[in-house]
Amino acid sequence: MNTDFGLNKHLKSFLYAIWIPAILVILWTIGSNTRVLNNSIFPTPQKLFGAWYEMIISGKYLTHVISSFSRVIKGFFVGSILGITLGTIIGLFSSAKKSTVALIGMLRPIPAIALIPLFILSLGIGETSKVAVIVLGSFWPILINTIAGLSTTDSKLLEVGTIFDKSKRQVLFNIIFPSAAPYIFTGLRLGVSSSWTCVVAAEMIAASSGIGYLISYGREMAQPATLFIGVFSMGLYGLLIELLVINLQKKAIYWIPNSK
Amino acid sequence: MSIEIRNVKKVFPIKNSTIEVLKNVDLKISDGEILSIVGGSGCGKSTLLRIISGLDNATDGEVIIDGKKVDGSSKKDIGVVFQEPRLFPWSTVEKNIEFGITDKLTKEEKKERVKYYIDLVGLTGFEKALPHQLSGGMQQRVNIARSLINEPKALLLDEPFGALDAFTKINLQNEVLKIWEQKKTTLIIVTHDIDEAIYMGNRVVVMSSKPGVVKKEIPVELPRKRNRTGTDFAYIRRKIYKEFFEETEV
């Protein structure tokens, strides 16, 4: 009885989520097959999925996906360690905050993508410059949210630490860090989606593999199907990563009821 | 534990001027006594508790506990129960209560003590629950257990039942009295509920606002357990009401 209800609910929300994309696909199919949509820009779905299937069978697709993912993982890993460490220091010490507030305010509005040429000049055209873009892209949201989380601990909870004569270390690990966890997680979530945007941008400018590369290759070779494989893959993996992170967040921040 | 408040004064700076919250407060609380402090909002009664517990410093005057002057750094045998439960939302009932332990204990001893106090406040079966899964009254029980776990010699309660419904409130008042009978902890209860003050206290201190001063001390010489609807109770209640409403003739 209960599980039936749950299944029904899942089905319902799935249908809600899918109906607009389904209509778009139908319009696209009709539009491209009747040539209302220019076929040299919008391939028909048959052509797109045919090309995608071929690319998967030949193994090329997997190579591209793996190279994008490995860049994201490396960059995001370094970016989150840097963001959390520096964010903790800045969030805890007001002197560190005062000393960095102007610097952060100035540097943060610069999009990581705008620095790609600089990274290529200084780090070369290889993997390092691409990973560096992702490091920077994930670093900012994680840094900002970690600072916010650590500097906004509820003073009423901090007083509980004082009342029970807890050491600074105990207060840090038992009160300040857990209070900041939801913020840090929000930062990680924004960071991972920013990493994904950055990897594609970096690959479009200088790479010989990856999903971003598929897009720029498709454009250069006038192969709209290849271009769209890249674009759709971006959206698809972006969505999967988002779902994964939301699930992890629910498990990690278990004490906030109905956290979404 | 005996607590003596000598000529305590507290001044808060507000913008360019200052506001006097407490003025020349003198009080003596003897060991094992229950003192109720009543007053309207803004009379400084919570500030007084914060000064006794060492969370705030007095501008002038001193607090003497068992013959020793209190300063911020001294280790206190005083527990504080705030109006809000102030529980850690990420910790279970068990872990929240365990956080209160300040003595060096082994894991086994801690576990045993936590179990004893969970039982004492009637939360057995809820050890693994998270605060958001509990009602307001149950959260307040956790709060009380967390303060009791150090077996403090004095317990300061700052409007501890203010946010609870009437039934839960009466229930918890009786629970606290039961614990007091067992442990003979010195209790100071700050409240704006006159009935609560009479029901709990051996003595009721009436404070008036701006600046907060002790207006009157009224002993409550009624046997426990007290009858809230009795005539003696009503007599004391009338006396306290007169303290608050004489000027305005309400």
Coordinates of N, CA, C and O in Angstrom, one line a residue, chain A residues 24 32 35 70 99-101 112 117 124 139 142 145 154 159 180 192 194 220 253 259:
Chain A
L24 N 9.6 19.1 -26.8 CA 10.7 19.7 -27.6 C 11.3 18.7 -28.6 O 11.5 19.0 -29.8
S32 N 12.9 19.1 -38.2 CA 14.1 18.8 -38.9 C 13.7 17.8 -40.1 O 14.3 17.9 -41.2
R35 N 12.3 19.9 -42.8 CA 13.2 20.9 -43.2 C 12.8 22.3 -42.9 O 13.2 23.3 -43.5
S70 N 38.1 13.0 -16.2 CA 39.4 12.9 -15.4 C 39.9 14.3 -15.2 O 40.4 14.6 -14.1
S99 N 42.0 41.1 5.7 CA 43.1 41.3 4.8 C 42.8 40.8 3.4 O 43.5 41.1 2.4
T100 N 41.8 39.9 3.2 CA 41.5 39.3 1.9 C 40.2 39.8 1.3 O 40.0 39.5 0.1
V101 N 39.4 40.6 2.0 CA 38.1 40.9 1.5 C 38.2 41.7 0.2 O 37.5 41.4 -0.8
A112 N 36.8 32.2 -14.7 CA 37.9 31.4 -15.0 C 38.2 31.2 -16.5 O 39.4 31.2 -16.9
P117 N 43.6 31.9 -21.8 CA 44.8 32.3 -22.6 C 46.0 32.5 -21.7 O 47.1 32.0 -22.1
G124 N 51.4 26.2 -20.6 CA 51.6 25.4 -21.8 C 50.2 24.9 -22.3 O 49.2 25.1 -21.6
F139 N 37.1 26.6 -7.3 CA 37.6 27.2 -6.1 C 36.7 28.3 -5.5 O 36.4 28.3 -4.3
I142 N 33.4 27.4 -3.7 CA 33.7 26.7 -2.5 C 34.3 27.6 -1.4 O 33.9 27.6 -0.2
N145 N 31.5 30.1 0.0 CA 30.5 29.4 0.9 C 31.2 28.9 2.2 O 30.5 28.9 3.2
D154 N 25.9 30.1 14.8 CA 24.9 30.6 15.8 C 25.6 30.9 17.1 O 26.1 30.0 17.8
E159 N 27.7 29.6 22.8 CA 27.6 29.8 24.2 C 27.5 28.4 25.0 O 27.9 28.3 26.1
A180 N 28.7 24.7 9.7 CA 29.1 25.2 8.4 C 28.9 24.2 7.3 O 28.9 24.5 6.1
V192 N 31.1 22.0 -8.4 CA 31.2 20.8 -9.3 C 30.5 21.2 -10.6 O 31.0 20.9 -11.7
S194 N 30.3 24.3 -11.8 CA 31.2 25.2 -12.4 C 32.4 24.5 -13.1 O 32.8 24.9 -14.2
E220 N 34.1 23.0 -36.7 CA 35.1 23.2 -37.7 C 34.9 22.3 -38.9 O 35.1 22.7 -40.1
I253 N 24.1 15.8 5.1 CA 23.4 16.8 5.9 C 22.1 16.2 6.3 O 21.1 16.8 6.1
S259 N 15.8 18.3 3.1 CA 16.7 19.1 2.4 C 16.7 18.7 0.9 O 16.6 17.5 0.6

